[in-house]
PDB file of C-alpha atoms in Angstrom:
ATOM      1  CA  MET T1146     -15.637 -51.007 -35.568  1.00 78.00           C
ATOM      2  CA  GLU T1147     -14.304 -47.607 -34.554  1.00 82.00           C
ATOM      3  CA  ASP T1148     -14.261 -45.184 -37.477  1.00 90.00           C
ATOM      4  CA  LEU T1149     -10.652 -44.014 -37.611  1.00 96.00           C
ATOM      5  CA  ARG T1150     -10.702 -42.651 -41.149  1.00 95.00           C
ATOM      6  CA  ASP T1151      -9.072 -39.215 -41.284  1.00 95.00           C
ATOM      7  CA  SER T1152      -8.339 -39.312 -37.543  1.00 97.00           C
ATOM      8  CA  GLY T1153      -5.071 -37.682 -36.523  1.00 98.00           C
ATOM      9  CA  VAL T1154      -2.901 -40.344 -34.852  1.00 98.00           C
ATOM     10  CA  VAL T1155       0.529 -39.942 -33.267  1.00 98.00           C
ATOM     11  CA  VAL T1156       2.711 -42.945 -32.438  1.00 98.00           C
ATOM     12  CA  THR T1157       5.927 -42.443 -30.482  1.00 98.00           C
ATOM     13  CA  GLY T1158       8.800 -44.894 -30.694  1.00 97.00           C
ATOM     14  CA  ALA T1159       7.415 -45.884 -34.094  1.00 98.00           C
ATOM     15  CA  GLY T1160      10.673 -46.450 -35.957  1.00 97.00           C
ATOM     16  CA  GLY T1161      10.298 -50.193 -35.407  1.00 97.00           C
ATOM     17  CA  GLY T1162       8.730 -52.892 -33.274  1.00 96.00           C
ATOM     18  CA  ILE T1163       5.342 -52.314 -31.670  1.00 97.00           C
ATOM     19  CA  GLY T1164       5.315 -48.630 -32.607  1.00 98.00           C
ATOM     20  CA  ALA T1165       5.802 -49.302 -36.302  1.00 98.00           C
ATOM     21  CA  ALA T1166       3.124 -52.005 -36.178  1.00 98.00           C
ATOM     22  CA  LEU T1167       0.696 -49.593 -34.504  1.00 98.00           C
ATOM     23  CA  ALA T1168       1.433 -46.921 -37.107  1.00 98.00           C
ATOM     24  CA  ARG T1169       0.783 -49.399 -39.921  1.00 98.00           C
ATOM     25  CA  ALA T1170      -2.437 -50.631 -38.306  1.00 98.00           C
ATOM     26  CA  PHE T1171      -3.861 -47.135 -37.845  1.00 98.00           C
ATOM     27  CA  ALA T1172      -2.844 -46.130 -41.373  1.00 98.00           C
ATOM     28  CA  ALA T1173      -4.566 -49.232 -42.753  1.00 98.00           C
ATOM     29  CA  ARG T1174      -7.773 -47.999 -41.102  1.00 97.00           C
ATOM     30  CA  GLY T1175      -7.501 -44.684 -42.945  1.00 97.00           C
ATOM     31  CA  ALA T1176      -5.964 -42.557 -40.204  1.00 98.00           C
ATOM     32  CA  ARG T1177      -3.521 -39.729 -40.837  1.00 98.00           C
ATOM     33  CA  VAL T1178      -0.474 -40.882 -38.904  1.00 98.00           C
ATOM     34  CA  VAL T1179       2.527 -39.094 -37.445  1.00 98.00           C
ATOM     35  CA  VAL T1180       5.507 -41.399 -36.933  1.00 98.00           C
ATOM     36  CA  ASN T1181       7.765 -40.273 -34.092  1.00 98.00           C
ATOM     37  CA  ASP T1182      11.115 -41.764 -33.140  1.00 98.00           C
ATOM     38  CA  LEU T1183      14.448 -40.527 -31.833  1.00 97.00           C
ATOM     39  CA  ASP T1184      16.019 -42.160 -34.900  1.00 97.00           C
ATOM     40  CA  ALA T1185      15.025 -39.844 -37.735  1.00 98.00           C
ATOM     41  CA  GLY T1186      16.004 -42.341 -40.430  1.00 98.00           C
ATOM     42  CA  LYS T1187      13.800 -45.070 -38.995  1.00 98.00           C
ATOM     43  CA  ALA T1188      10.880 -42.693 -38.504  1.00 98.00           C
ATOM     44  CA  GLU T1189      11.122 -41.474 -42.083  1.00 98.00           C
ATOM     45  CA  ALA T1190      11.359 -45.013 -43.471  1.00 98.00           C
ATOM     46  CA  VAL T1191       8.166 -46.124 -41.715  1.00 98.00           C
ATOM     47  CA  ALA T1192       6.397 -42.916 -42.697  1.00 98.00           C
ATOM     48  CA  ARG T1193       7.290 -43.389 -46.379  1.00 98.00           C
ATOM     49  CA  GLU T1194       6.085 -46.980 -46.272  1.00 98.00           C
ATOM     50  CA  ILE T1195       2.596 -46.121 -44.991  1.00 98.00           C
ATOM     51  CA  GLY T1196       2.080 -42.643 -46.427  1.00 98.00           C
ATOM     52  CA  ALA T1197       2.454 -40.944 -43.074  1.00 98.00           C
ATOM     53  CA  THR T1198       4.425 -37.971 -41.761  1.00 98.00           C
ATOM     54  CA  ALA T1199       7.660 -38.367 -39.835  1.00 98.00           C
ATOM     55  CA  VAL T1200       8.225 -36.090 -36.850  1.00 98.00           C
ATOM     56  CA  PRO T1201      11.500 -37.270 -35.292  1.00 98.00           C
ATOM     57  CA  GLY T1202      12.612 -36.249 -31.824  1.00 97.00           C
ATOM     58  CA  ASP T1203      11.983 -36.724 -28.137  1.00 96.00           C
ATOM     59  CA  ALA T1204       8.598 -38.312 -27.388  1.00 95.00           C
ATOM     60  CA  SER T1205       8.177 -35.914 -24.466  1.00 93.00           C
ATOM     61  CA  GLU T1206       8.128 -32.929 -26.797  1.00 96.00           C
ATOM     62  CA  VAL T1207       6.371 -34.230 -29.895  1.00 97.00           C
ATOM     63  CA  VAL T1208       2.801 -32.986 -29.374  1.00 97.00           C
ATOM     64  CA  PRO T1209       3.117 -29.405 -30.730  1.00 97.00           C
ATOM     65  CA  ALA T1210       5.083 -30.489 -33.816  1.00 97.00           C
ATOM     66  CA  ALA T1211       2.758 -33.442 -34.426  1.00 98.00           C
ATOM     67  CA  ARG T1212      -0.297 -31.213 -34.137  1.00 97.00           C
ATOM     68  CA  GLU T1213       1.213 -28.867 -36.722  1.00 96.00           C
ATOM     69  CA  ALA T1214       2.099 -31.780 -39.031  1.00 97.00           C
ATOM     70  CA  LEU T1215      -1.482 -33.016 -38.882  1.00 97.00           C
ATOM     71  CA  GLY T1216      -2.829 -29.561 -39.630  1.00 93.00           C
ATOM     72  CA  GLY T1217      -5.101 -29.593 -36.615  1.00 85.00           C
ATOM     73  CA  GLY T1218      -6.015 -31.667 -33.610  1.00 91.00           C
ATOM     74  CA  ILE T1219      -4.674 -35.012 -32.471  1.00 98.00           C
ATOM     75  CA  ASP T1220      -7.396 -37.625 -32.044  1.00 98.00           C
ATOM     76  CA  VAL T1221      -5.287 -40.575 -30.878  1.00 98.00           C
ATOM     77  CA  PHE T1222      -1.957 -40.450 -29.084  1.00 98.00           C
ATOM     78  CA  CYS T1223       0.019 -43.679 -28.718  1.00 98.00           C
ATOM     79  CA  ALA T1224       2.613 -43.272 -25.973  1.00 98.00           C
ATOM     80  CA  ASN T1225       4.711 -46.193 -27.129  1.00 98.00           C
ATOM     81  CA  ALA T1226       8.348 -45.120 -26.716  1.00 97.00           C
ATOM     82  CA  GLY T1227      10.071 -47.019 -23.923  1.00 96.00           C
ATOM     83  CA  ILE T1228      13.369 -48.307 -22.609  1.00 95.00           C
ATOM     84  CA  ALA T1229      14.191 -51.434 -20.618  1.00 92.00           C
ATOM     85  CA  PRO T1230      17.386 -51.071 -18.581  1.00 93.00           C
ATOM     86  CA  GLY T1231      18.431 -53.906 -16.323  1.00 90.00           C
ATOM     87  CA  GLY T1232      19.659 -53.874 -12.762  1.00 93.00           C
ATOM     88  CA  GLY T1233      18.313 -53.220  -9.299  1.00 95.00           C
ATOM     89  CA  PRO T1234      19.033 -50.659  -6.565  1.00 96.00           C
ATOM     90  CA  GLU T1235      22.699 -50.719  -7.595  1.00 97.00           C
ATOM     91  CA  ALA T1236      21.848 -49.221 -10.994  1.00 97.00           C
ATOM     92  CA  ALA T1237      23.038 -45.627 -11.318  1.00 98.00           C
ATOM     93  CA  ASP T1238      20.648 -42.752 -10.725  1.00 98.00           C
ATOM     94  CA  ALA T1239      20.996 -41.870 -14.399  1.00 98.00           C
ATOM     95  CA  VAL T1240      19.583 -45.277 -15.338  1.00 97.00           C
ATOM     96  CA  TRP T1241      16.632 -44.874 -13.007  1.00 98.00           C
ATOM     97  CA  ASP T1242      16.068 -41.297 -14.185  1.00 98.00           C
ATOM     98  CA  ALA T1243      16.043 -42.358 -17.842  1.00 97.00           C
ATOM     99  CA  ALA T1244      13.537 -45.164 -17.199  1.00 97.00           C
ATOM    100  CA  TRP T1245      11.278 -42.804 -15.273  1.00 98.00           C
ATOM    101  CA  ASP T1246      11.562 -40.054 -17.885  1.00 98.00           C
ATOM    102  CA  VAL T1247      10.855 -42.197 -20.958  1.00 97.00           C
ATOM    103  CA  ASN T1248       8.450 -44.761 -19.515  1.00 98.00           C
ATOM    104  CA  VAL T1249       6.398 -42.440 -17.309  1.00 98.00           C
ATOM    105  CA  MET T1250       7.026 -38.717 -17.657  1.00 98.00           C
ATOM    106  CA  ALA T1251       6.772 -38.768 -21.452  1.00 98.00           C
ATOM    107  CA  HIS T1252       3.192 -39.996 -20.944  1.00 98.00           C
ATOM    108  CA  VAL T1253       2.512 -37.294 -18.363  1.00 98.00           C
ATOM    109  CA  ARG T1254       3.916 -34.533 -20.578  1.00 98.00           C
ATOM    110  CA  ALA T1255       1.895 -35.697 -23.581  1.00 98.00           C
ATOM    111  CA  ALA T1256      -1.314 -35.811 -21.554  1.00 98.00           C
ATOM    112  CA  ARG T1257      -0.604 -32.342 -20.185  1.00 98.00           C
ATOM    113  CA  GLU T1258      -0.457 -31.004 -23.754  1.00 97.00           C
ATOM    114  CA  LEU T1259      -3.388 -33.009 -25.093  1.00 98.00           C
ATOM    115  CA  LEU T1260      -6.020 -32.805 -22.371  1.00 98.00           C
ATOM    116  CA  PRO T1261      -7.077 -29.149 -22.697  1.00 97.00           C
ATOM    117  CA  GLU T1262      -8.039 -29.630 -26.355  1.00 97.00           C
ATOM    118  CA  TRP T1263      -9.596 -33.049 -25.771  1.00 98.00           C
ATOM    119  CA  LEU T1264     -11.675 -31.885 -22.823  1.00 98.00           C
ATOM    120  CA  GLU T1265     -12.868 -28.842 -24.729  1.00 97.00           C
ATOM    121  CA  ARG T1266     -14.186 -30.943 -27.608  1.00 96.00           C
ATOM    122  CA  GLY T1267     -15.219 -33.895 -25.413  1.00 98.00           C
ATOM    123  CA  ARG T1268     -13.196 -36.507 -27.271  1.00 97.00           C
ATOM    124  CA  GLY T1269      -9.689 -37.993 -27.309  1.00 98.00           C
ATOM    125  CA  ARG T1270      -7.881 -41.316 -27.072  1.00 98.00           C
ATOM    126  CA  PHE T1271      -4.673 -42.097 -25.167  1.00 98.00           C
ATOM    127  CA  VAL T1272      -2.970 -45.437 -25.852  1.00 98.00           C
ATOM    128  CA  ALA T1273      -0.151 -46.308 -23.435  1.00 98.00           C
ATOM    129  CA  THR T1274       2.217 -49.152 -24.241  1.00 98.00           C
ATOM    130  CA  VAL T1275       2.822 -50.397 -20.720  1.00 97.00           C
ATOM    131  CA  SER T1276       3.982 -54.065 -20.820  1.00 96.00           C
ATOM    132  CA  ALA T1277       2.844 -56.960 -18.674  1.00 96.00           C
ATOM    133  CA  ALA T1278       5.675 -55.900 -16.358  1.00 96.00           C
ATOM    134  CA  GLY T1279       3.386 -53.081 -15.272  1.00 97.00           C
ATOM    135  CA  MET T1280       0.785 -55.595 -14.109  1.00 97.00           C
ATOM    136  CA  LEU T1281       3.269 -58.146 -12.787  1.00 96.00           C
ATOM    137  CA  THR T1282       7.035 -57.525 -12.674  1.00 94.00           C
ATOM    138  CA  MET T1283      10.186 -58.381 -14.622  1.00 92.00           C
ATOM    139  CA  VAL T1284      13.030 -60.310 -13.054  1.00 91.00           C
ATOM    140  CA  GLY T1285      16.406 -58.669 -13.534  1.00 90.00           C
ATOM    141  CA  SER T1286      15.093 -55.156 -14.090  1.00 92.00           C
ATOM    142  CA  ALA T1287      13.879 -53.031 -11.212  1.00 96.00           C
ATOM    143  CA  PRO T1288      13.895 -49.712 -13.182  1.00 97.00           C
ATOM    144  CA  TYR T1289      11.738 -51.235 -15.915  1.00 96.00           C
ATOM    145  CA  SER T1290       9.351 -52.956 -13.492  1.00 96.00           C
ATOM    146  CA  VAL T1291       8.891 -49.905 -11.285  1.00 98.00           C
ATOM    147  CA  SER T1292       8.447 -47.415 -14.128  1.00 98.00           C
ATOM    148  CA  LYS T1293       6.010 -49.679 -15.973  1.00 98.00           C
ATOM    149  CA  HIS T1294       3.935 -50.066 -12.807  1.00 98.00           C
ATOM    150  CA  ALA T1295       3.811 -46.279 -12.719  1.00 98.00           C
ATOM    151  CA  ALA T1296       2.857 -46.070 -16.398  1.00 98.00           C
ATOM    152  CA  LEU T1297      -0.084 -48.389 -15.760  1.00 98.00           C
ATOM    153  CA  ALA T1298      -1.093 -46.384 -12.691  1.00 98.00           C
ATOM    154  CA  PHE T1299      -1.062 -43.166 -14.722  1.00 98.00           C
ATOM    155  CA  ALA T1300      -3.164 -44.713 -17.488  1.00 98.00           C
ATOM    156  CA  GLU T1301      -5.663 -45.966 -14.902  1.00 98.00           C
ATOM    157  CA  TRP T1302      -5.808 -42.495 -13.346  1.00 98.00           C
ATOM    158  CA  LEU T1303      -6.444 -40.858 -16.715  1.00 98.00           C
ATOM    159  CA  SER T1304      -9.238 -43.294 -17.458  1.00 98.00           C
ATOM    160  CA  LEU T1305     -11.042 -43.038 -14.131  1.00 98.00           C
ATOM    161  CA  THR T1306     -10.723 -39.253 -14.084  1.00 98.00           C
ATOM    162  CA  TYR T1307     -11.812 -38.392 -17.627  1.00 98.00           C
ATOM    163  CA  ARG T1308     -13.815 -41.269 -19.122  1.00 98.00           C
ATOM    164  CA  HIS T1309     -17.130 -39.499 -18.411  1.00 98.00           C
ATOM    165  CA  ARG T1310     -15.786 -36.526 -20.390  1.00 98.00           C
ATOM    166  CA  GLY T1311     -15.113 -38.453 -23.585  1.00 98.00           C
ATOM    167  CA  ILE T1312     -11.493 -39.466 -23.033  1.00 98.00           C
ATOM    168  CA  ASP T1313     -10.754 -43.108 -23.866  1.00 98.00           C
ATOM    169  CA  VAL T1314      -7.614 -44.702 -22.432  1.00 98.00           C
ATOM    170  CA  HIS T1315      -6.024 -48.057 -23.254  1.00 98.00           C
ATOM    171  CA  ALA T1316      -3.106 -49.780 -21.495  1.00 98.00           C
ATOM    172  CA  VAL T1317      -1.285 -52.228 -23.774  1.00 98.00           C
ATOM    173  CA  CYS T1318       0.328 -54.965 -21.677  1.00 98.00           C
ATOM    174  CA  PRO T1319       2.091 -57.622 -23.765  1.00 97.00           C
ATOM    175  CA  GLN T1320       4.684 -60.042 -22.461  1.00 94.00           C
ATOM    176  CA  GLY T1321       7.496 -60.912 -24.886  1.00 90.00           C
ATOM    177  CA  VAL T1322       7.367 -59.348 -28.349  1.00 93.00           C
ATOM    178  CA  ARG T1323       9.840 -60.074 -31.132  1.00 89.00           C
ATOM    179  CA  THR T1324      11.467 -56.660 -31.375  1.00 86.00           C
ATOM    180  CA  ASP T1325      14.943 -55.157 -31.159  1.00 82.00           C
ATOM    181  CA  MET T1326      14.276 -54.597 -27.458  1.00 82.00           C
ATOM    182  CA  LEU T1327      13.839 -58.326 -26.925  1.00 77.00           C
ATOM    183  CA  ASP T1328      16.885 -59.106 -29.056  1.00 71.00           C
ATOM    184  CA  SER T1329      18.980 -56.825 -26.866  1.00 71.00           C
ATOM    185  CA  ALA T1330      17.501 -58.158 -23.643  1.00 69.00           C
ATOM    186  CA  SER T1331      19.562 -59.900 -21.014  1.00 74.00           C
ATOM    187  CA  THR T1332      19.391 -63.544 -20.025  1.00 79.00           C
ATOM    188  CA  ALA T1333      16.254 -62.667 -18.061  1.00 78.00           C
ATOM    189  CA  GLY T1334      14.496 -61.716 -21.272  1.00 79.00           C
ATOM    190  CA  ASP T1335      15.522 -64.956 -22.941  1.00 81.00           C
ATOM    191  CA  LEU T1336      14.314 -66.963 -19.940  1.00 80.00           C
ATOM    192  CA  VAL T1337      11.004 -65.243 -19.259  1.00 84.00           C
ATOM    193  CA  LEU T1338       9.883 -63.560 -22.468  1.00 82.00           C
ATOM    194  CA  ARG T1339      11.263 -65.265 -25.537  1.00 85.00           C
ATOM    195  CA  PRO T1340       9.500 -68.659 -25.184  1.00 88.00           C
ATOM    196  CA  THR T1341       6.050 -67.083 -25.634  1.00 88.00           C
ATOM    197  CA  ALA T1342       7.056 -64.053 -27.695  1.00 90.00           C
ATOM    198  CA  ILE T1343       4.627 -62.830 -30.342  1.00 93.00           C
ATOM    199  CA  GLU T1344       4.968 -60.499 -33.329  1.00 96.00           C
ATOM    200  CA  PRO T1345       4.493 -56.709 -33.079  1.00 97.00           C
ATOM    201  CA  GLU T1346       1.587 -57.053 -35.501  1.00 98.00           C
ATOM    202  CA  ASP T1347      -0.188 -59.256 -32.945  1.00 98.00           C
ATOM    203  CA  VAL T1348       0.083 -56.449 -30.401  1.00 98.00           C
ATOM    204  CA  ALA T1349      -1.232 -53.891 -32.885  1.00 98.00           C
ATOM    205  CA  ARG T1350      -4.150 -56.169 -33.777  1.00 98.00           C
ATOM    206  CA  ALA T1351      -5.066 -56.622 -30.110  1.00 98.00           C
ATOM    207  CA  THR T1352      -4.830 -52.864 -29.577  1.00 98.00           C
ATOM    208  CA  LEU T1353      -7.205 -52.043 -32.421  1.00 98.00           C
ATOM    209  CA  GLU T1354      -9.619 -54.678 -31.139  1.00 97.00           C
ATOM    210  CA  ALA T1355      -9.567 -52.978 -27.724  1.00 97.00           C
ATOM    211  CA  VAL T1356     -10.147 -49.602 -29.377  1.00 97.00           C
ATOM    212  CA  ASP T1357     -13.170 -51.026 -31.203  1.00 97.00           C
ATOM    213  CA  ALA T1358     -14.501 -52.579 -27.995  1.00 97.00           C
ATOM    214  CA  GLY T1359     -13.745 -49.562 -25.794  1.00 96.00           C
ATOM    215  CA  ARG T1360     -11.703 -51.793 -23.476  1.00 97.00           C
ATOM    216  CA  PHE T1361      -9.041 -50.309 -21.191  1.00 98.00           C
ATOM    217  CA  LEU T1362      -6.766 -53.298 -20.725  1.00 98.00           C
ATOM    218  CA  VAL T1363      -5.115 -54.748 -23.834  1.00 98.00           C
ATOM    219  CA  LEU T1364      -3.748 -58.265 -23.251  1.00 98.00           C
ATOM    220  CA  PRO T1365      -2.067 -59.670 -26.369  1.00 97.00           C
ATOM    221  CA  HIS T1366      -0.994 -62.510 -24.054  1.00 97.00           C
ATOM    222  CA  PRO T1367      -4.286 -63.458 -22.319  1.00 96.00           C
ATOM    223  CA  GLU T1368      -2.398 -65.452 -19.696  1.00 96.00           C
ATOM    224  CA  ALA T1369      -1.023 -62.175 -18.299  1.00 96.00           C
ATOM    225  CA  GLY T1370      -4.494 -61.445 -16.994  1.00 96.00           C
ATOM    226  CA  ARG T1371      -4.609 -64.796 -15.213  1.00 96.00           C
ATOM    227  CA  TYR T1372      -1.197 -64.146 -13.691  1.00 96.00           C
ATOM    228  CA  ALA T1373      -2.430 -60.781 -12.429  1.00 97.00           C
ATOM    229  CA  VAL T1374      -5.421 -62.439 -10.778  1.00 97.00           C
ATOM    230  CA  ALA T1375      -3.102 -64.964  -9.119  1.00 96.00           C
ATOM    231  CA  ARG T1376      -0.819 -62.166  -7.970  1.00 97.00           C
ATOM    232  CA  ALA T1377      -3.708 -60.295  -6.366  1.00 97.00           C
ATOM    233  CA  SER T1378      -5.464 -63.302  -4.832  1.00 98.00           C
ATOM    234  CA  ASP T1379      -2.405 -65.021  -3.287  1.00 98.00           C
ATOM    235  CA  THR T1380       0.516 -62.624  -3.391  1.00 97.00           C
ATOM    236  CA  ASP T1381       2.907 -64.760  -1.362  1.00 98.00           C
ATOM    237  CA  LYS T1382       2.365 -67.767  -3.597  1.00 97.00           C
ATOM    238  CA  TRP T1383       2.935 -65.592  -6.641  1.00 95.00           C
ATOM    239  CA  LEU T1384       6.113 -64.123  -5.132  1.00 97.00           C
ATOM    240  CA  ASP T1385       7.353 -67.627  -4.343  1.00 97.00           C
ATOM    241  CA  GLY T1386       6.821 -68.559  -7.990  1.00 96.00           C
ATOM    242  CA  MET T1387       8.647 -65.487  -9.240  1.00 95.00           C
ATOM    243  CA  ASN T1388      11.472 -66.124  -6.791  1.00 96.00           C
ATOM    244  CA  HIS T1389      11.789 -69.589  -8.315  1.00 95.00           C
ATOM    245  CA  VAL T1390      12.257 -67.886 -11.695  1.00 93.00           C
ATOM    246  CA  GLN T1391      14.851 -65.566 -10.135  1.00 93.00           C
ATOM    247  CA  ARG T1392      16.809 -68.516  -8.728  1.00 94.00           C
ATOM    248  CA  LYS T1393      16.704 -70.246 -12.103  1.00 92.00           C
ATOM    249  CA  LEU T1394      18.025 -67.055 -13.681  1.00 88.00           C
ATOM    250  CA  GLU T1395      20.898 -66.895 -11.189  1.00 90.00           C
ATOM    251  CA  THR T1396      21.810 -70.517 -11.957  1.00 90.00           C
ATOM    252  CA  ILE T1397      21.929 -69.796 -15.694  1.00 87.00           C
ATOM    253  CA  GLN T1398      24.049 -66.699 -15.103  1.00 86.00           C
ATOM    254  CA  ARG T1399      26.495 -68.638 -12.918  1.00 87.00           C
ATOM    255  CA  ASP T1400      26.791 -71.334 -15.567  1.00 84.00           C
ATOM    256  CA  GLN T1401      27.483 -68.698 -18.224  1.00 83.00           C
ATOM    257  CA  GLN T1402      30.185 -67.086 -16.114  1.00 84.00           C
ATOM    258  CA  ALA T1403      31.802 -70.461 -15.472  1.00 83.00           C
ATOM    259  CA  ARG T1404      32.252 -71.228 -19.173  1.00 74.00           C
TER     260      ARG T1404
END
């Protein structure tokens, strides 16, 4: 088991859902945790609950303030904040820009701040909450699917580039999780994600197991790995299957509009 006692851990988007579960899990292992969220009230509530420090604000800018709050270096950074807008090419540029900024560039900006210190001391851990959409796709949401693919690609790049220099990277790729994000999801979320949704604590448990094992890919839903194999081995068959899901979604949406 990885010794996390007294490690400095930062979790973004930790006011609820997966982020809050990660913060609780790291705190339970004795880590000194910084809870970051745009919602200051939620961040402070989680921090009080687990004896952590709240550093509210934009996840893209949290590293300097979190480092100061921890009184030194950051050992583990959990890039967990994310958004899931719906739509396709018709979605406004602002929607696409927001998905790219939160789901990808916040990870890039954090790594930019963290890597010099980590490389100097030869140790650091980057945990990216990606989603199975990054391995597969998500019907009804092109901005989410595309940005999560990019988040996975960036995590892979970090790992292959720096693993020999002591940097550990983990990509957390759950399917449906019972969070506010799922509750606010469209019909697509209800169709694809809700039937097999798990609790945020299940995701946190799988993440800590991957940390202990030194494993890059975190699959709280093991079937996501099998789907990824199917996608890679027979892409057209996989696309046909996903198109079937899309057509089912369109039928449900038409029925809803007709009521």
